[in-house]
Amino acid sequence: MKTIIAACSQNLSGNRASVQTALRTLLAAPWPSQRNVRSWLQLLSVLQWVLSFLLLGTVSLLLLIYLVFTSFWPISALYLAWIIFDWDTPEKGGRRLPCLRRWPVWRHFRDYFPVKLVKTHDLSPSHNYIIGSHPHGILCVGAFCNFVTGSTGFGELFPGIRPFLTTLAGNFRLPVFREYLMSGGLCPVTRRAIGYLLSKNGTGNAVAIVIGGAAESLSCRPGVTTLILKNRKGFVRMALQHGAYLVPSFSFGENDLFRQVVFEEGSWMRSIQQRFQKTMGFAPCVFYGRGLTSVRSRGFLPYARPITTVVGEPVTVPKIEDPSCETVDMYHAMYVRSLLKLFNENKTKYGLSETDELHIL
């Protein structure tokens, strides 16, 4: 018996010694610095954003389809009934939630790149505006951060102005994802949705449109600034019909966030991309960024490159219910000149050289 007690006492002493050794080792280990913690939070904020935009809609749709064949089928039925009831809401200003725009995660998202918003002229709350956002890039990081989140201080720089960002109408047909988009102030890039914001929602509305769209993303690569704009005149016609001022904006650094395999015009891969874009509304780009664990690895996260979005001088537009083609062309040319002026005056300030040019197709 004494032998058993002695053995137990020895084991307990050994266990205590092991625990004490482990605690000393843990306390002696270097704790992550405040800078490292910030870097991890920034990386996680970008990760959740990328996954939300790439997977939230598809995963939610597949989950609801799966639930139809289980005992939880009423969830799918109720959500389907809700979508039918709520079908027109995205076309009528959406359902923005100010608390989501102030979500602390967006500050970490902003600081990861970082993203900065620069104002060159005031925007009066007594008018409505169409902000042309250039370039498209791969995922429109600059447009999202500045016009959807409040992290870059849009409300402070432009008091009394409510920003909205337009995106593909098909995104608002995906369950759960549509709620996520509307809560941030996104709306479909359709005449009905934009017309509602410019005519039935009072004044002080700024509708940001990524003019180049999916077609422009096919030409996105570092060191090249090509915009699809020459034949994009629908936004000018809408501005004239509603008397909304045209405001150019340019996000310097947007094309540096990813590396893309760009297929030459006329190649069979390029033709597949263009056909897909015309059919589905978006272009399947072959691109890569950094990995989750290391900057040197390849993955789907954007590289940490500074983005500076400069909002230019408004082009005053009269209200003409049925503008002629000549009038549309005239104001389109005025907008292009204002955009070129904005680009040339700011390119050397934000990472480009004096010889860099803006190519408009």
Tab-separated table of C-alpha atoms in Angstrom:
chain	number	residue	atom	x	y	z
A	1	MET	CA	0.000	0.000	0.000
A	2	LYS	CA	2.824	2.359	0.914
A	3	THR	CA	4.421	1.549	-2.422
A	4	ILE	CA	1.238	2.493	-4.318
A	5	ILE	CA	0.861	5.773	-2.391
A	6	ALA	CA	4.496	6.649	-3.036
A	7	ALA	CA	4.081	5.955	-6.745
A	8	CYS	CA	0.953	8.129	-6.939
A	9	SER	CA	2.725	10.943	-5.094
A	10	GLN	CA	5.658	10.709	-7.499
A	11	ASN	CA	3.308	10.837	-10.520
A	12	LEU	CA	1.459	13.855	-9.124
A	13	SER	CA	4.743	15.638	-8.474
A	14	GLY	CA	5.853	14.821	-11.990
A	15	ASN	CA	2.598	16.079	-13.452
A	16	ARG	CA	2.851	19.338	-11.479
A	17	ALA	CA	6.401	19.796	-12.683
A	18	SER	CA	5.313	19.188	-16.272
A	19	VAL	CA	2.496	21.720	-15.986
A	20	GLN	CA	4.818	24.286	-14.419
A	21	THR	CA	7.378	23.720	-17.162
A	22	ALA	CA	4.708	24.127	-19.837
A	23	LEU	CA	3.449	27.352	-18.250
A	24	ARG	CA	6.962	28.763	-18.029
A	25	THR	CA	7.535	27.884	-21.696
A	26	LEU	CA	4.220	29.507	-22.682
A	27	LEU	CA	4.957	32.679	-20.743
A	28	ALA	CA	8.481	32.845	-22.158
A	29	ALA	CA	7.198	32.554	-25.749
A	30	PRO	CA	6.988	35.881	-27.601
A	31	TRP	CA	3.448	37.207	-27.741
A	32	PRO	CA	2.195	38.653	-31.037
A	33	SER	CA	2.836	42.366	-31.300
A	34	GLN	CA	0.087	44.903	-31.758
A	35	ARG	CA	1.250	45.361	-35.332
A	36	ASN	CA	0.908	41.631	-36.045
A	37	VAL	CA	-2.579	41.559	-34.570
A	38	ARG	CA	-3.609	44.476	-36.797
A	39	SER	CA	-2.169	42.713	-39.844
A	40	TRP	CA	-4.137	39.552	-39.070
A	41	LEU	CA	-7.356	41.499	-38.558
A	42	GLN	CA	-6.823	43.308	-41.858
A	43	LEU	CA	-6.183	40.043	-43.674
A	44	LEU	CA	-9.282	38.411	-42.159
A	45	SER	CA	-11.450	41.415	-43.071
A	46	VAL	CA	-10.374	41.147	-46.717
A	47	LEU	CA	-10.867	37.370	-46.643
A	48	GLN	CA	-14.464	37.648	-45.433
A	49	TRP	CA	-15.190	40.268	-48.100
A	50	VAL	CA	-13.787	38.180	-50.948
A	51	LEU	CA	-15.580	35.034	-49.765
A	52	SER	CA	-18.839	36.953	-49.371
A	53	PHE	CA	-18.744	38.243	-52.928
A	54	LEU	CA	-17.553	35.000	-54.487
A	55	LEU	CA	-19.462	32.405	-52.480
A	56	LEU	CA	-22.268	33.829	-50.320
A	57	GLY	CA	-24.930	33.856	-53.048
A	58	THR	CA	-24.064	30.449	-54.515
A	59	VAL	CA	-23.694	28.706	-51.150
A	60	SER	CA	-26.979	30.194	-49.876
A	61	LEU	CA	-28.811	29.043	-53.007
A	62	LEU	CA	-27.428	25.498	-52.744
A	63	LEU	CA	-28.266	25.363	-49.041
A	64	LEU	CA	-31.880	26.414	-49.609
A	65	ILE	CA	-32.229	23.818	-52.379
A	66	TYR	CA	-30.831	21.161	-50.038
A	67	LEU	CA	-33.253	22.126	-47.259
A	68	VAL	CA	-36.196	21.509	-49.623
A	69	PHE	CA	-35.453	17.782	-49.382
A	70	THR	CA	-35.201	17.739	-45.588
A	71	SER	CA	-37.552	18.313	-42.682
A	72	PHE	CA	-36.443	21.965	-42.713
A	73	TRP	CA	-38.175	22.637	-46.043
A	74	PRO	CA	-40.414	25.371	-44.490
A	75	ILE	CA	-37.302	27.596	-44.241
A	76	SER	CA	-36.848	27.471	-48.010
A	77	ALA	CA	-40.575	27.961	-48.601
A	78	LEU	CA	-40.744	30.990	-46.313
A	79	TYR	CA	-37.673	32.579	-47.864
A	80	LEU	CA	-39.051	32.026	-51.363
A	81	ALA	CA	-42.277	33.733	-50.299
A	82	TRP	CA	-40.229	36.618	-48.877
A	83	ILE	CA	-38.273	37.079	-52.128
A	84	ILE	CA	-41.510	37.151	-54.145
A	85	PHE	CA	-42.989	39.720	-51.768
A	86	ASP	CA	-39.765	41.762	-51.710
A	87	TRP	CA	-38.903	41.367	-55.418
A	88	ASP	CA	-39.036	45.060	-56.371
A	89	THR	CA	-37.206	46.472	-53.343
A	90	PRO	CA	-33.747	46.526	-55.003
A	91	GLU	CA	-35.254	48.628	-57.825
A	92	LYS	CA	-36.724	51.096	-55.318
A	93	GLY	CA	-33.705	52.254	-53.385
A	94	GLY	CA	-32.968	49.008	-51.596
A	95	ARG	CA	-32.867	48.679	-47.825
A	96	ARG	CA	-29.611	50.182	-46.599
A	97	LEU	CA	-28.514	49.744	-42.993
A	98	PRO	CA	-26.299	52.548	-41.636
A	99	CYS	CA	-24.940	50.212	-38.958
A	100	LEU	CA	-23.450	47.936	-41.616
A	101	ARG	CA	-21.672	50.880	-43.267
A	102	ARG	CA	-20.138	51.676	-39.856
A	103	TRP	CA	-19.136	48.069	-39.201
A	104	PRO	CA	-15.630	48.165	-37.566
A	105	VAL	CA	-14.360	45.449	-39.911
A	106	TRP	CA	-14.384	47.951	-42.786
A	107	ARG	CA	-11.688	50.017	-41.058
A	108	HIS	CA	-9.412	46.972	-41.110
A	109	PHE	CA	-10.438	46.378	-44.727
A	110	ARG	CA	-9.474	49.980	-45.606
A	111	ASP	CA	-6.127	49.776	-43.806
A	112	TYR	CA	-5.093	46.516	-45.493
A	113	PHE	CA	-4.400	48.256	-48.839
A	114	PRO	CA	-4.833	51.110	-47.655
A	115	VAL	CA	-7.726	52.913	-49.411
A	116	LYS	CA	-7.981	56.705	-49.400
A	117	LEU	CA	-10.704	59.064	-50.682
A	118	VAL	CA	-9.704	62.489	-52.022
A	119	LYS	CA	-12.145	65.344	-52.661
A	120	THR	CA	-11.331	68.027	-55.206
A	121	HIS	CA	-14.692	69.866	-55.311
A	122	ASP	CA	-17.781	70.157	-53.145
A	123	LEU	CA	-21.033	68.359	-53.982
A	124	SER	CA	-24.149	70.320	-53.080
A	125	PRO	CA	-26.969	68.364	-51.357
A	126	SER	CA	-29.469	70.298	-53.497
A	127	HIS	CA	-28.563	68.211	-56.563
A	128	ASN	CA	-28.375	64.557	-57.527
A	129	TYR	CA	-25.263	63.050	-59.081
A	130	ILE	CA	-24.046	60.181	-61.213
A	131	ILE	CA	-20.475	59.353	-60.229
A	132	GLY	CA	-18.524	57.534	-62.909
A	133	SER	CA	-16.162	55.092	-61.211
A	134	HIS	CA	-12.991	54.128	-63.102
A	135	PRO	CA	-11.344	51.707	-63.613
A	136	HIS	CA	-13.299	48.497	-62.968
A	137	GLY	CA	-10.307	46.379	-61.965
A	138	ILE	CA	-11.092	42.808	-60.933
A	139	LEU	CA	-13.345	43.283	-57.887
A	140	CYS	CA	-13.964	47.077	-57.723
A	141	VAL	CA	-12.252	47.379	-54.342
A	142	GLY	CA	-11.951	51.173	-54.456
A	143	ALA	CA	-15.583	51.728	-55.430
A	144	PHE	CA	-16.827	49.345	-52.728
A	145	CYS	CA	-14.688	50.760	-49.936
A	146	ASN	CA	-15.487	54.401	-50.722
A	147	PHE	CA	-19.157	54.278	-51.752
A	148	VAL	CA	-20.494	51.345	-49.697
A	149	THR	CA	-18.563	51.504	-46.438
A	150	GLY	CA	-18.107	54.655	-44.407
A	151	SER	CA	-14.495	53.817	-43.556
A	152	THR	CA	-12.881	56.423	-45.847
A	153	GLY	CA	-15.041	59.292	-44.595
A	154	PHE	CA	-17.353	59.889	-47.566
A	155	GLY	CA	-20.028	61.337	-45.276
A	156	GLU	CA	-17.581	63.774	-43.692
A	157	LEU	CA	-16.053	64.865	-47.012
A	158	PHE	CA	-19.426	65.237	-48.737
A	159	PRO	CA	-21.980	66.144	-46.036
A	160	GLY	CA	-25.599	65.671	-47.037
A	161	ILE	CA	-24.759	63.273	-49.887
A	162	ARG	CA	-26.019	59.660	-49.818
A	163	PRO	CA	-23.798	57.360	-51.933
A	164	PHE	CA	-25.139	54.305	-53.760
A	165	LEU	CA	-23.110	51.806	-55.774
A	166	THR	CA	-24.625	49.898	-58.682
A	167	THR	CA	-23.837	46.297	-59.541
A	168	LEU	CA	-25.204	43.533	-61.772
A	169	ALA	CA	-28.951	43.033	-61.451
A	170	GLY	CA	-28.449	39.265	-61.387
A	171	ASN	CA	-26.758	39.534	-57.983
A	172	PHE	CA	-30.108	40.580	-56.476
A	173	ARG	CA	-31.684	37.291	-57.549
A	174	LEU	CA	-29.388	35.296	-55.273
A	175	PRO	CA	-30.826	34.503	-51.819
A	176	VAL	CA	-29.233	36.107	-48.742
A	177	PHE	CA	-26.647	37.793	-50.973
A	178	ARG	CA	-29.305	40.263	-52.122
A	179	GLU	CA	-29.975	41.259	-48.504
A	180	TYR	CA	-26.248	41.719	-47.912
A	181	LEU	CA	-25.915	43.954	-50.967
A	182	MET	CA	-28.955	46.092	-50.214
A	183	SER	CA	-27.918	46.646	-46.607
A	184	GLY	CA	-24.740	48.333	-47.836
A	185	GLY	CA	-26.509	50.679	-50.247
A	186	LEU	CA	-25.967	48.738	-53.467
A	187	CYS	CA	-28.626	48.724	-56.171
A	188	PRO	CA	-28.998	47.121	-59.624
A	189	VAL	CA	-27.392	48.901	-62.544
A	190	THR	CA	-30.724	49.232	-64.356
A	191	ARG	CA	-32.591	52.258	-65.694
A	192	ARG	CA	-35.456	51.681	-63.292
A	193	ALA	CA	-33.273	51.479	-60.172
A	194	ILE	CA	-31.067	54.432	-61.097
A	195	GLY	CA	-34.084	56.461	-62.221
A	196	TYR	CA	-35.787	55.877	-58.872
A	197	LEU	CA	-32.779	57.174	-56.925
A	198	LEU	CA	-32.472	60.237	-59.158
A	199	SER	CA	-36.152	61.193	-59.308
A	200	LYS	CA	-38.133	59.713	-56.405
A	201	ASN	CA	-35.685	59.762	-53.531
A	202	GLY	CA	-35.252	63.501	-53.080
A	203	THR	CA	-31.927	65.266	-53.642
A	204	GLY	CA	-28.455	64.625	-52.310
A	205	ASN	CA	-28.185	61.189	-53.936
A	206	ALA	CA	-24.933	60.121	-55.621
A	207	VAL	CA	-25.233	56.972	-57.733
A	208	ALA	CA	-21.812	55.489	-58.490
A	209	ILE	CA	-21.639	53.481	-61.723
A	210	VAL	CA	-18.595	51.477	-62.788
A	211	ILE	CA	-18.921	52.557	-66.411
A	212	GLY	CA	-16.509	50.062	-67.984
A	213	GLY	CA	-18.274	47.095	-66.417
A	214	ALA	CA	-17.272	43.492	-66.935
A	215	ALA	CA	-15.809	44.168	-70.391
A	216	GLU	CA	-13.212	46.474	-68.846
A	217	SER	CA	-12.074	43.862	-66.342
A	218	LEU	CA	-10.711	41.748	-69.221
A	219	SER	CA	-8.035	44.399	-69.866
A	220	CYS	CA	-7.114	44.916	-66.222
A	221	ARG	CA	-3.426	44.471	-65.456
A	222	PRO	CA	-0.717	46.404	-63.617
A	223	GLY	CA	0.890	49.229	-65.573
A	224	VAL	CA	-1.925	49.531	-68.118
A	225	THR	CA	-4.871	51.919	-67.763
A	226	THR	CA	-7.497	51.158	-70.405
A	227	LEU	CA	-11.110	52.267	-70.002
A	228	ILE	CA	-14.166	51.086	-71.924
A	229	LEU	CA	-15.948	54.416	-72.251
A	230	LYS	CA	-16.106	55.694	-75.837
A	231	ASN	CA	-19.448	54.026	-76.640
A	232	ARG	CA	-20.819	53.930	-73.082
A	233	LYS	CA	-23.325	56.805	-73.202
A	234	GLY	CA	-26.374	55.450	-71.391
A	235	PHE	CA	-25.299	57.019	-68.096
A	236	VAL	CA	-25.069	60.432	-69.804
A	237	ARG	CA	-28.574	60.078	-71.239
A	238	MET	CA	-29.936	59.199	-67.789
A	239	ALA	CA	-28.142	62.177	-66.259
A	240	LEU	CA	-29.793	64.466	-68.814
A	241	GLN	CA	-33.238	62.947	-68.303
A	242	HIS	CA	-33.057	63.537	-64.548
A	243	GLY	CA	-30.867	66.650	-64.444
A	244	ALA	CA	-28.203	64.805	-62.436
A	245	TYR	CA	-24.694	66.244	-62.500
A	246	LEU	CA	-21.919	64.007	-63.852
A	247	VAL	CA	-18.926	63.465	-61.556
A	248	PRO	CA	-15.787	61.595	-62.705
A	249	SER	CA	-13.785	59.569	-60.197
A	250	PHE	CA	-10.632	57.536	-60.651
A	251	SER	CA	-9.148	54.915	-58.318
A	252	PHE	CA	-5.376	54.993	-58.729
A	253	GLY	CA	-3.891	51.581	-57.887
A	254	GLU	CA	-7.050	49.548	-58.612
A	255	ASN	CA	-5.370	47.602	-61.425
A	256	ASP	CA	-2.411	46.633	-59.217
A	257	LEU	CA	-4.328	44.390	-56.801
A	258	PHE	CA	-4.244	41.210	-58.905
A	259	ARG	CA	-2.230	39.617	-61.690
A	260	GLN	CA	-4.345	38.597	-64.666
A	261	VAL	CA	-3.680	36.400	-67.665
A	262	VAL	CA	-4.752	38.720	-70.494
A	263	PHE	CA	-5.648	36.960	-73.736
A	264	GLU	CA	-5.044	38.865	-76.958
A	265	GLU	CA	-7.919	40.199	-79.032
A	266	GLY	CA	-8.977	37.597	-81.602
A	267	SER	CA	-7.767	34.592	-79.591
A	268	TRP	CA	-10.210	31.787	-78.884
A	269	MET	CA	-9.948	32.292	-75.112
A	270	ARG	CA	-10.735	35.993	-75.495
A	271	SER	CA	-13.785	35.189	-77.620
A	272	ILE	CA	-15.028	32.740	-74.965
A	273	GLN	CA	-14.654	35.427	-72.290
A	274	GLN	CA	-16.526	37.976	-74.390
A	275	ARG	CA	-19.375	35.578	-75.221
A	276	PHE	CA	-19.698	34.625	-71.568
A	277	GLN	CA	-19.730	38.308	-70.598
A	278	LYS	CA	-22.504	39.112	-73.087
A	279	THR	CA	-24.592	36.136	-71.952
A	280	MET	CA	-24.089	36.193	-68.172
A	281	GLY	CA	-23.236	39.867	-67.588
A	282	PHE	CA	-19.779	39.252	-66.093
A	283	ALA	CA	-16.459	38.111	-67.519
A	284	PRO	CA	-14.599	34.993	-66.315
A	285	CYS	CA	-11.126	36.440	-65.654
A	286	VAL	CA	-8.082	34.252	-65.083
A	287	PHE	CA	-6.299	36.020	-62.255
A	288	TYR	CA	-4.421	35.413	-59.032
A	289	GLY	CA	-3.336	37.367	-55.987
A	290	ARG	CA	-1.579	36.513	-52.768
A	291	GLY	CA	-2.221	33.483	-50.597
A	292	LEU	CA	-3.667	33.423	-47.099
A	293	THR	CA	-0.479	32.361	-45.320
A	294	SER	CA	2.174	34.297	-47.231
A	295	VAL	CA	2.556	37.258	-49.560
A	296	ARG	CA	4.875	35.140	-51.710
A	297	SER	CA	2.293	32.386	-52.238
A	298	ARG	CA	-0.444	32.592	-54.853
A	299	GLY	CA	-4.109	32.721	-53.972
A	300	PHE	CA	-7.312	34.678	-54.456
A	301	LEU	CA	-6.679	37.553	-52.027
A	302	PRO	CA	-5.696	40.963	-53.425
A	303	TYR	CA	-2.187	42.242	-52.928
A	304	ALA	CA	-1.767	45.061	-50.404
A	305	ARG	CA	-1.369	47.994	-52.774
A	306	PRO	CA	-2.484	51.559	-51.975
A	307	ILE	CA	-5.683	52.740	-53.677
A	308	THR	CA	-6.494	56.433	-53.887
A	309	THR	CA	-9.906	57.370	-55.243
A	310	VAL	CA	-10.035	60.968	-56.445
A	311	VAL	CA	-13.497	62.492	-56.966
A	312	GLY	CA	-13.382	65.214	-59.605
A	313	GLU	CA	-15.286	68.330	-60.568
A	314	PRO	CA	-19.012	67.923	-61.345
A	315	VAL	CA	-20.147	68.530	-64.900
A	316	THR	CA	-23.323	70.635	-64.749
A	317	VAL	CA	-26.118	68.890	-66.639
A	318	PRO	CA	-29.544	70.373	-67.513
A	319	LYS	CA	-32.741	68.364	-67.285
A	320	ILE	CA	-33.930	67.274	-70.738
A	321	GLU	CA	-36.594	64.570	-70.786
A	322	ASP	CA	-35.820	63.446	-74.341
A	323	PRO	CA	-32.245	64.497	-75.169
A	324	SER	CA	-31.063	64.217	-78.749
A	325	CYS	CA	-28.084	62.097	-79.747
A	326	GLU	CA	-26.088	65.263	-80.409
A	327	THR	CA	-26.786	66.535	-76.885
A	328	VAL	CA	-25.793	63.204	-75.370
A	329	ASP	CA	-22.568	63.193	-77.401
A	330	MET	CA	-21.759	66.744	-76.305
A	331	TYR	CA	-22.090	66.007	-72.580
A	332	HIS	CA	-20.326	62.679	-72.995
A	333	ALA	CA	-17.371	64.551	-74.512
A	334	MET	CA	-17.459	67.035	-71.626
A	335	TYR	CA	-17.374	64.144	-69.158
A	336	VAL	CA	-14.431	62.491	-70.930
A	337	ARG	CA	-12.471	65.770	-70.909
A	338	SER	CA	-13.169	66.192	-67.190
A	339	LEU	CA	-12.010	62.628	-66.522
A	340	LEU	CA	-8.811	63.092	-68.544
A	341	LYS	CA	-8.096	66.316	-66.667
A	342	LEU	CA	-8.622	64.531	-63.335
A	343	PHE	CA	-6.280	61.695	-64.374
A	344	ASN	CA	-3.509	63.908	-65.701
A	345	GLU	CA	-3.538	66.279	-62.725
A	346	ASN	CA	-3.267	63.478	-60.170
A	347	LYS	CA	-1.368	60.591	-61.800
A	348	THR	CA	2.084	61.597	-60.556
A	349	LYS	CA	0.737	62.100	-57.027
A	350	TYR	CA	-0.528	58.541	-56.715
A	351	GLY	CA	2.020	56.178	-58.191
A	352	LEU	CA	2.041	56.818	-61.941
A	353	SER	CA	4.664	58.540	-64.051
A	354	GLU	CA	4.299	61.652	-66.178
A	355	THR	CA	4.407	59.527	-69.343
A	356	ASP	CA	1.506	57.250	-68.330
A	357	GLU	CA	-1.593	57.806	-70.423
A	358	LEU	CA	-5.266	56.975	-70.063
A	359	HIS	CA	-6.427	54.851	-72.999
A	360	ILE	CA	-10.137	55.151	-73.758
A	361	LEU	CA	-11.752	52.534	-76.018
